[in-house]
PDB file of C-alpha atoms in Angstrom:
ATOM      1  CA  UNK W  32      41.301   2.196 -94.808  1.00 52.00           C
ATOM      2  CA  UNK W  33      45.202   2.400 -94.842  1.00 55.00           C
ATOM      3  CA  UNK W  34      46.917  -0.962 -94.756  1.00 57.00           C
ATOM      4  CA  UNK W  35      49.681  -1.598 -92.242  1.00 53.00           C
ATOM      5  CA  UNK W  36      53.176  -1.558 -93.886  1.00 58.00           C
ATOM      6  CA  UNK W  37      55.616  -4.648 -93.682  1.00 62.00           C
ATOM      7  CA  UNK W  38      57.182  -4.691 -90.206  1.00 73.00           C
ATOM      8  CA  UNK W  39      54.529  -2.666 -88.612  1.00 84.00           C
ATOM      9  CA  UNK W  40      51.559  -3.571 -86.396  1.00 91.00           C
ATOM     10  CA  UNK W  41      48.541  -1.577 -85.476  1.00 91.00           C
ATOM     11  CA  UNK W  42      48.260  -0.209 -81.971  1.00 91.00           C
ATOM     12  CA  UNK W  43      45.140   0.662 -80.252  1.00 94.00           C
ATOM     13  CA  UNK W  44      46.482   3.583 -78.290  1.00 95.00           C
ATOM     14  CA  UNK W  45      49.360   5.660 -77.356  1.00 95.00           C
ATOM     15  CA  UNK W  46      50.113   7.355 -74.072  1.00 95.00           C
ATOM     16  CA  UNK W  47      51.422  10.995 -74.480  1.00 94.00           C
ATOM     17  CA  UNK W  48      54.963  11.332 -72.846  1.00 88.00           C
ATOM     18  CA  UNK W  49      54.942  12.934 -69.475  1.00 88.00           C
ATOM     19  CA  UNK W  50      51.168  12.911 -69.330  1.00 90.00           C
ATOM     20  CA  UNK W  51      48.146  10.493 -68.271  1.00 92.00           C
ATOM     21  CA  UNK W  52      46.437  11.095 -71.467  1.00 95.00           C
ATOM     22  CA  UNK W  53      45.905   8.305 -73.935  1.00 96.00           C
ATOM     23  CA  UNK W  54      45.478   8.901 -77.592  1.00 97.00           C
ATOM     24  CA  UNK W  55      43.297   6.683 -79.950  1.00 97.00           C
ATOM     25  CA  UNK W  56      42.483   6.632 -83.406  1.00 97.00           C
ATOM     26  CA  UNK W  57      39.661   9.357 -84.040  1.00 97.00           C
ATOM     27  CA  UNK W  58      41.105  11.672 -81.449  1.00 98.00           C
ATOM     28  CA  UNK W  59      42.281  15.243 -82.174  1.00 98.00           C
ATOM     29  CA  UNK W  60      45.702  16.076 -80.978  1.00 98.00           C
ATOM     30  CA  UNK W  61      48.400  18.910 -80.797  1.00 97.00           C
ATOM     31  CA  UNK W  62      51.587  18.350 -82.399  1.00 96.00           C
ATOM     32  CA  UNK W  63      54.923  20.027 -81.764  1.00 95.00           C
ATOM     33  CA  UNK W  64      55.503  22.630 -84.610  1.00 93.00           C
ATOM     34  CA  UNK W  65      58.782  22.773 -86.550  1.00 87.00           C
ATOM     35  CA  UNK W  66      59.426  26.314 -85.141  1.00 87.00           C
ATOM     36  CA  UNK W  67      59.417  26.551 -81.212  1.00 83.00           C
ATOM     37  CA  UNK W  68      57.696  30.015 -81.332  1.00 86.00           C
ATOM     38  CA  UNK W  69      54.793  28.767 -83.384  1.00 90.00           C
ATOM     39  CA  UNK W  70      51.279  27.420 -82.288  1.00 93.00           C
ATOM     40  CA  UNK W  71      51.079  23.621 -82.350  1.00 95.00           C
ATOM     41  CA  UNK W  72      49.921  21.811 -85.235  1.00 97.00           C
ATOM     42  CA  UNK W  73      46.434  20.274 -84.883  1.00 98.00           C
ATOM     43  CA  UNK W  74      45.674  16.849 -86.508  1.00 98.00           C
ATOM     44  CA  UNK W  75      43.086  14.220 -86.355  1.00 98.00           C
ATOM     45  CA  UNK W  76      44.728  10.605 -85.647  1.00 98.00           C
ATOM     46  CA  UNK W  77      43.645   8.181 -88.296  1.00 97.00           C
ATOM     47  CA  UNK W  78      45.777   5.253 -87.383  1.00 96.00           C
ATOM     48  CA  UNK W  79      48.499   4.387 -84.859  1.00 97.00           C
ATOM     49  CA  UNK W  80      51.238   1.915 -85.745  1.00 96.00           C
ATOM     50  CA  UNK W  81      54.499   0.579 -84.253  1.00 94.00           C
ATOM     51  CA  UNK W  82      57.677  -1.075 -85.664  1.00 91.00           C
ATOM     52  CA  UNK W  83      59.642  -4.131 -84.440  1.00 87.00           C
ATOM     53  CA  UNK W  84      61.651  -1.698 -82.134  1.00 88.00           C
ATOM     54  CA  UNK W  85      58.368  -0.311 -80.552  1.00 86.00           C
ATOM     55  CA  UNK W  86      58.833   3.134 -82.383  1.00 92.00           C
ATOM     56  CA  UNK W  87      55.174   4.375 -82.561  1.00 95.00           C
ATOM     57  CA  UNK W  88      54.058   6.568 -85.467  1.00 96.00           C
ATOM     58  CA  UNK W  89      50.614   8.064 -86.236  1.00 97.00           C
ATOM     59  CA  UNK W  90      48.810   8.835 -89.493  1.00 97.00           C
ATOM     60  CA  UNK W  91      47.092  12.296 -89.043  1.00 98.00           C
ATOM     61  CA  UNK W  92      44.827  14.382 -91.105  1.00 98.00           C
ATOM     62  CA  UNK W  93      45.821  17.930 -90.843  1.00 98.00           C
ATOM     63  CA  UNK W  94      43.677  20.792 -89.679  1.00 98.00           C
ATOM     64  CA  UNK W  95      44.880  24.319 -91.059  1.00 98.00           C
ATOM     65  CA  UNK W  96      44.410  27.564 -89.425  1.00 97.00           C
ATOM     66  CA  UNK W  97      43.056  30.447 -91.492  1.00 97.00           C
ATOM     67  CA  UNK W  98      46.307  32.111 -91.861  1.00 96.00           C
ATOM     68  CA  UNK W  99      47.826  28.980 -93.397  1.00 95.00           C
ATOM     69  CA  UNK W 100      45.058  28.867 -96.060  1.00 96.00           C
ATOM     70  CA  UNK W 101      44.568  30.665 -99.400  1.00 95.00           C
ATOM     71  CA  UNK W 102      43.196  34.066 -98.586  1.00 94.00           C
ATOM     72  CA  UNK W 103      44.506  34.118 -94.973  1.00 96.00           C
ATOM     73  CA  UNK W 104      42.758  35.126 -91.912  1.00 96.00           C
ATOM     74  CA  UNK W 105      39.632  37.119 -92.344  1.00 94.00           C
ATOM     75  CA  UNK W 106      37.359  39.213 -90.126  1.00 92.00           C
ATOM     76  CA  UNK W 107      34.751  36.409 -89.575  1.00 94.00           C
ATOM     77  CA  UNK W 108      37.301  33.766 -88.708  1.00 97.00           C
ATOM     78  CA  UNK W 109      37.142  33.095 -85.040  1.00 96.00           C
ATOM     79  CA  UNK W 110      40.343  32.757 -82.814  1.00 96.00           C
ATOM     80  CA  UNK W 111      39.870  28.969 -82.534  1.00 97.00           C
ATOM     81  CA  UNK W 112      38.607  28.185 -86.081  1.00 98.00           C
ATOM     82  CA  UNK W 113      40.260  25.474 -87.907  1.00 98.00           C
ATOM     83  CA  UNK W 114      39.765  23.939 -91.590  1.00 98.00           C
ATOM     84  CA  UNK W 115      39.741  20.025 -91.952  1.00 98.00           C
ATOM     85  CA  UNK W 116      42.123  19.397 -94.942  1.00 98.00           C
ATOM     86  CA  UNK W 117      42.800  16.507 -97.243  1.00 97.00           C
ATOM     87  CA  UNK W 118      46.515  16.574 -96.219  1.00 97.00           C
ATOM     88  CA  UNK W 119      47.674  13.362 -94.578  1.00 97.00           C
ATOM     89  CA  UNK W 120      50.934  12.711 -93.023  1.00 96.00           C
ATOM     90  CA  UNK W 121      52.765  10.095 -91.178  1.00 96.00           C
ATOM     91  CA  UNK W 122      54.387  11.555 -87.930  1.00 96.00           C
ATOM     92  CA  UNK W 123      56.343  10.212 -84.788  1.00 96.00           C
ATOM     93  CA  UNK W 124      53.880   9.957 -82.029  1.00 96.00           C
ATOM     94  CA  UNK W 125      56.644  11.527 -79.798  1.00 95.00           C
ATOM     95  CA  UNK W 126      55.612  14.832 -81.329  1.00 96.00           C
ATOM     96  CA  UNK W 127      52.153  14.640 -79.708  1.00 97.00           C
ATOM     97  CA  UNK W 128      51.946  17.371 -77.028  1.00 96.00           C
ATOM     98  CA  UNK W 129      48.378  16.891 -75.922  1.00 96.00           C
ATOM     99  CA  UNK W 130      44.727  16.395 -76.984  1.00 97.00           C
ATOM    100  CA  UNK W 131      42.294  18.743 -78.126  1.00 98.00           C
ATOM    101  CA  UNK W 132      38.612  18.909 -79.117  1.00 98.00           C
ATOM    102  CA  UNK W 133      37.446  20.094 -82.504  1.00 98.00           C
ATOM    103  CA  UNK W 134      33.860  20.737 -82.239  1.00 98.00           C
ATOM    104  CA  UNK W 135      31.256  21.424 -84.856  1.00 97.00           C
ATOM    105  CA  UNK W 136      30.606  25.137 -85.328  1.00 96.00           C
ATOM    106  CA  UNK W 137      26.887  24.745 -83.905  1.00 94.00           C
ATOM    107  CA  UNK W 138      28.179  22.938 -80.861  1.00 96.00           C
ATOM    108  CA  UNK W 139      31.028  25.311 -80.363  1.00 96.00           C
ATOM    109  CA  UNK W 140      28.714  28.274 -80.198  1.00 93.00           C
ATOM    110  CA  UNK W 141      26.728  26.423 -77.511  1.00 93.00           C
ATOM    111  CA  UNK W 142      29.844  26.132 -75.137  1.00 94.00           C
ATOM    112  CA  UNK W 143      29.415  27.990 -71.903  1.00 91.00           C
ATOM    113  CA  UNK W 144      33.152  28.294 -71.597  1.00 92.00           C
ATOM    114  CA  UNK W 145      35.834  27.969 -74.238  1.00 94.00           C
ATOM    115  CA  UNK W 146      38.976  26.219 -72.863  1.00 95.00           C
ATOM    116  CA  UNK W 147      42.326  26.166 -74.320  1.00 94.00           C
ATOM    117  CA  UNK W 148      41.708  22.669 -75.727  1.00 96.00           C
ATOM    118  CA  UNK W 149      38.424  23.715 -77.546  1.00 98.00           C
ATOM    119  CA  UNK W 150      38.469  24.426 -81.310  1.00 98.00           C
ATOM    120  CA  UNK W 151      35.844  24.275 -84.045  1.00 98.00           C
ATOM    121  CA  UNK W 152      35.549  23.421 -87.814  1.00 98.00           C
ATOM    122  CA  UNK W 153      33.078  24.626 -90.231  1.00 97.00           C
ATOM    123  CA  UNK W 154      34.761  24.127 -93.510  1.00 97.00           C
ATOM    124  CA  UNK W 155      36.784  21.575 -95.332  1.00 97.00           C
ATOM    125  CA  UNK W 156      39.907  22.805 -97.100  1.00 97.00           C
ATOM    126  CA  UNK W 157      41.750  21.502-100.106  1.00 97.00           C
ATOM    127  CA  UNK W 158      45.338  22.941-100.015  1.00 96.00           C
ATOM    128  CA  UNK W 159      46.180  21.846-103.585  1.00 96.00           C
ATOM    129  CA  UNK W 160      43.389  23.902-105.186  1.00 96.00           C
ATOM    130  CA  UNK W 161      42.753  26.395-102.399  1.00 96.00           C
ATOM    131  CA  UNK W 162      39.101  25.464-102.435  1.00 96.00           C
ATOM    132  CA  UNK W 163      36.629  25.312 -99.435  1.00 96.00           C
ATOM    133  CA  UNK W 164      33.479  23.272 -98.657  1.00 96.00           C
ATOM    134  CA  UNK W 165      30.924  24.354 -98.255  1.00 95.00           C
ATOM    135  CA  UNK W 166      31.807  27.329-100.604  1.00 91.00           C
ATOM    136  CA  UNK W 167      29.311  29.566 -99.140  1.00 89.00           C
ATOM    137  CA  UNK W 168      27.704  30.032 -95.848  1.00 91.00           C
ATOM    138  CA  UNK W 169      24.890  32.297 -94.250  1.00 92.00           C
ATOM    139  CA  UNK W 170      25.881  36.000 -93.753  1.00 93.00           C
ATOM    140  CA  UNK W 171      24.722  38.586 -91.306  1.00 93.00           C
ATOM    141  CA  UNK W 172      24.538  42.242 -90.650  1.00 93.00           C
ATOM    142  CA  UNK W 173      24.860  45.176 -92.949  1.00 92.00           C
ATOM    143  CA  UNK W 174      28.572  43.943 -93.635  1.00 93.00           C
ATOM    144  CA  UNK W 175      27.076  40.762 -94.936  1.00 94.00           C
ATOM    145  CA  UNK W 176      29.747  38.742 -93.148  1.00 94.00           C
ATOM    146  CA  UNK W 177      29.515  35.087 -91.934  1.00 94.00           C
ATOM    147  CA  UNK W 178      29.083  34.732 -88.184  1.00 94.00           C
ATOM    148  CA  UNK W 179      32.275  34.916 -85.994  1.00 95.00           C
ATOM    149  CA  UNK W 180      31.448  33.305 -82.602  1.00 94.00           C
ATOM    150  CA  UNK W 181      34.034  35.516 -80.901  1.00 93.00           C
ATOM    151  CA  UNK W 182      31.924  38.594 -81.680  1.00 93.00           C
ATOM    152  CA  UNK W 183      28.865  39.862 -79.872  1.00 92.00           C
ATOM    153  CA  UNK W 184      25.995  40.405 -82.153  1.00 93.00           C
ATOM    154  CA  UNK W 185      22.286  41.776 -81.594  1.00 93.00           C
ATOM    155  CA  UNK W 186      19.103  40.622 -83.116  1.00 92.00           C
ATOM    156  CA  UNK W 187      16.532  43.138 -84.523  1.00 91.00           C
ATOM    157  CA  UNK W 188      13.149  42.788 -82.956  1.00 90.00           C
ATOM    158  CA  UNK W 189      11.423  43.342 -86.227  1.00 89.00           C
ATOM    159  CA  UNK W 190      13.260  41.543 -89.170  1.00 89.00           C
ATOM    160  CA  UNK W 191      15.237  39.113 -86.879  1.00 90.00           C
ATOM    161  CA  UNK W 192      18.448  39.761 -88.724  1.00 92.00           C
ATOM    162  CA  UNK W 193      21.762  39.943 -86.542  1.00 93.00           C
ATOM    163  CA  UNK W 194      24.025  42.870 -86.454  1.00 94.00           C
ATOM    164  CA  UNK W 195      27.350  43.864 -85.250  1.00 94.00           C
ATOM    165  CA  UNK W 196      27.142  46.580 -82.634  1.00 94.00           C
ATOM    166  CA  UNK W 197      29.824  48.729 -84.586  1.00 94.00           C
ATOM    167  CA  UNK W 198      27.817  48.353 -87.802  1.00 93.00           C
ATOM    168  CA  UNK W 199      24.780  49.987 -86.058  1.00 92.00           C
ATOM    169  CA  UNK W 200      26.726  52.666 -84.288  1.00 92.00           C
ATOM    170  CA  UNK W 201      26.802  51.187 -80.798  1.00 92.00           C
ATOM    171  CA  UNK W 202      29.692  50.231 -78.471  1.00 93.00           C
ATOM    172  CA  UNK W 203      30.079  46.764 -77.120  1.00 92.00           C
ATOM    173  CA  UNK W 204      28.990  47.981 -73.795  1.00 93.00           C
ATOM    174  CA  UNK W 205      25.887  49.729 -75.029  1.00 92.00           C
ATOM    175  CA  UNK W 206      24.734  46.660 -76.984  1.00 91.00           C
ATOM    176  CA  UNK W 207      25.123  44.627 -73.683  1.00 90.00           C
ATOM    177  CA  UNK W 208      23.002  46.928 -71.959  1.00 90.00           C
ATOM    178  CA  UNK W 209      20.182  46.742 -74.512  1.00 87.00           C
ATOM    179  CA  UNK W 210      16.921  44.903 -73.744  1.00 85.00           C
ATOM    180  CA  UNK W 211      15.537  45.431 -77.197  1.00 87.00           C
ATOM    181  CA  UNK W 212      16.904  46.653 -80.573  1.00 90.00           C
ATOM    182  CA  UNK W 213      15.170  47.632 -83.817  1.00 90.00           C
ATOM    183  CA  UNK W 214      17.365  48.040 -86.741  1.00 89.00           C
ATOM    184  CA  UNK W 215      17.394  51.347 -88.755  1.00 85.00           C
ATOM    185  CA  UNK W 216      15.384  49.802 -91.604  1.00 84.00           C
ATOM    186  CA  UNK W 217      12.465  49.258 -89.261  1.00 78.00           C
ATOM    187  CA  UNK W 218      12.785  52.464 -87.170  1.00 69.00           C
ATOM    188  CA  UNK W 219      14.446  52.646 -83.689  1.00 45.00           C
ATOM    189  CA  UNK W 220      12.434  53.197 -80.553  1.00 46.00           C
ATOM    190  CA  UNK W 221      14.614  53.406 -77.448  1.00 47.00           C
ATOM    191  CA  UNK W 222      11.746  52.923 -75.317  1.00 37.00           C
ATOM    192  CA  UNK W 223      11.012  49.389 -76.567  1.00 38.00           C
ATOM    193  CA  UNK W 224      13.306  46.939 -74.972  1.00 36.00           C
ATOM    194  CA  UNK W 225      13.888  43.308 -75.667  1.00 41.00           C
ATOM    195  CA  UNK W 226      16.735  40.821 -74.477  1.00 40.00           C
ATOM    196  CA  UNK W 227      19.251  40.271 -77.032  1.00 42.00           C
ATOM    197  CA  UNK W 228      20.758  37.142 -78.315  1.00 43.00           C
ATOM    198  CA  UNK W 229      23.317  35.462 -80.448  1.00 47.00           C
ATOM    199  CA  UNK W 230      22.721  33.344 -83.494  1.00 50.00           C
ATOM    200  CA  UNK W 231      22.593  29.675 -82.434  1.00 46.00           C
ATOM    201  CA  UNK W 232      22.167  30.602 -78.830  1.00 44.00           C
ATOM    202  CA  UNK W 233      19.000  31.238 -77.050  1.00 41.00           C
ATOM    203  CA  UNK W 234      20.541  32.821 -74.089  1.00 40.00           C
ATOM    204  CA  UNK W 235      21.526  36.439 -73.196  1.00 42.00           C
ATOM    205  CA  UNK W 236      24.297  37.712 -75.621  1.00 42.00           C
ATOM    206  CA  UNK W 237      27.710  37.602 -74.314  1.00 33.00           C
ATOM    207  CA  UNK W 238      31.310  37.713 -75.758  1.00 34.00           C
ATOM    208  CA  UNK W 239      33.054  34.284 -75.777  1.00 30.00           C
ATOM    209  CA  UNK W 240      36.187  34.436 -73.924  1.00 33.00           C
ATOM    210  CA  UNK W 241      39.069  31.996 -73.809  1.00 32.00           C
ATOM    211  CA  UNK W 242      40.016  30.632 -70.502  1.00 35.00           C
ATOM    212  CA  UNK W 243      43.368  32.076 -69.258  1.00 33.00           C
TER     213      UNK W 243
END
């Protein structure tokens, strides 16, 4: 655990200016970016401290967006995906703009509605080496891509594998109307119907949408 520096004292919480929200160690926060037209930075508060003049600073562990990491944003990265880095900083608490929730990947896929404050993380990222943990994840479909929770997928009734509609020559609307699906490797019978689902979700498949 980081030690408090001379002239500093630990603070249990910090009230975000202009709001009724209180930040504590362990909370995830949105922080003002260096450029006004950029998305807010996302960090996890590790420690809060104040000096003798009551200036409050926070030690944060940064989350990176896919486009900020080596390799950039890829097809399987969801719009709300973040990577937990080993990059730490001390920042003025005044740069905190709000709170957010960084879910585990599995919990995120179970959300009924995805709000502006909802994000998820399934990888840790080391900026110095450009490496990820874990270094491999399950892949699905003919395209052999990891699951993107923003995308609709349908399950084959026979092999139980998951497919993107476009990869099996279906539109999103056609896929939503299916009651059953059998992939080309196991034959396709349009008269056989089965409710379709998405990975990690036992309900009817739907596209996840961000709240406006």
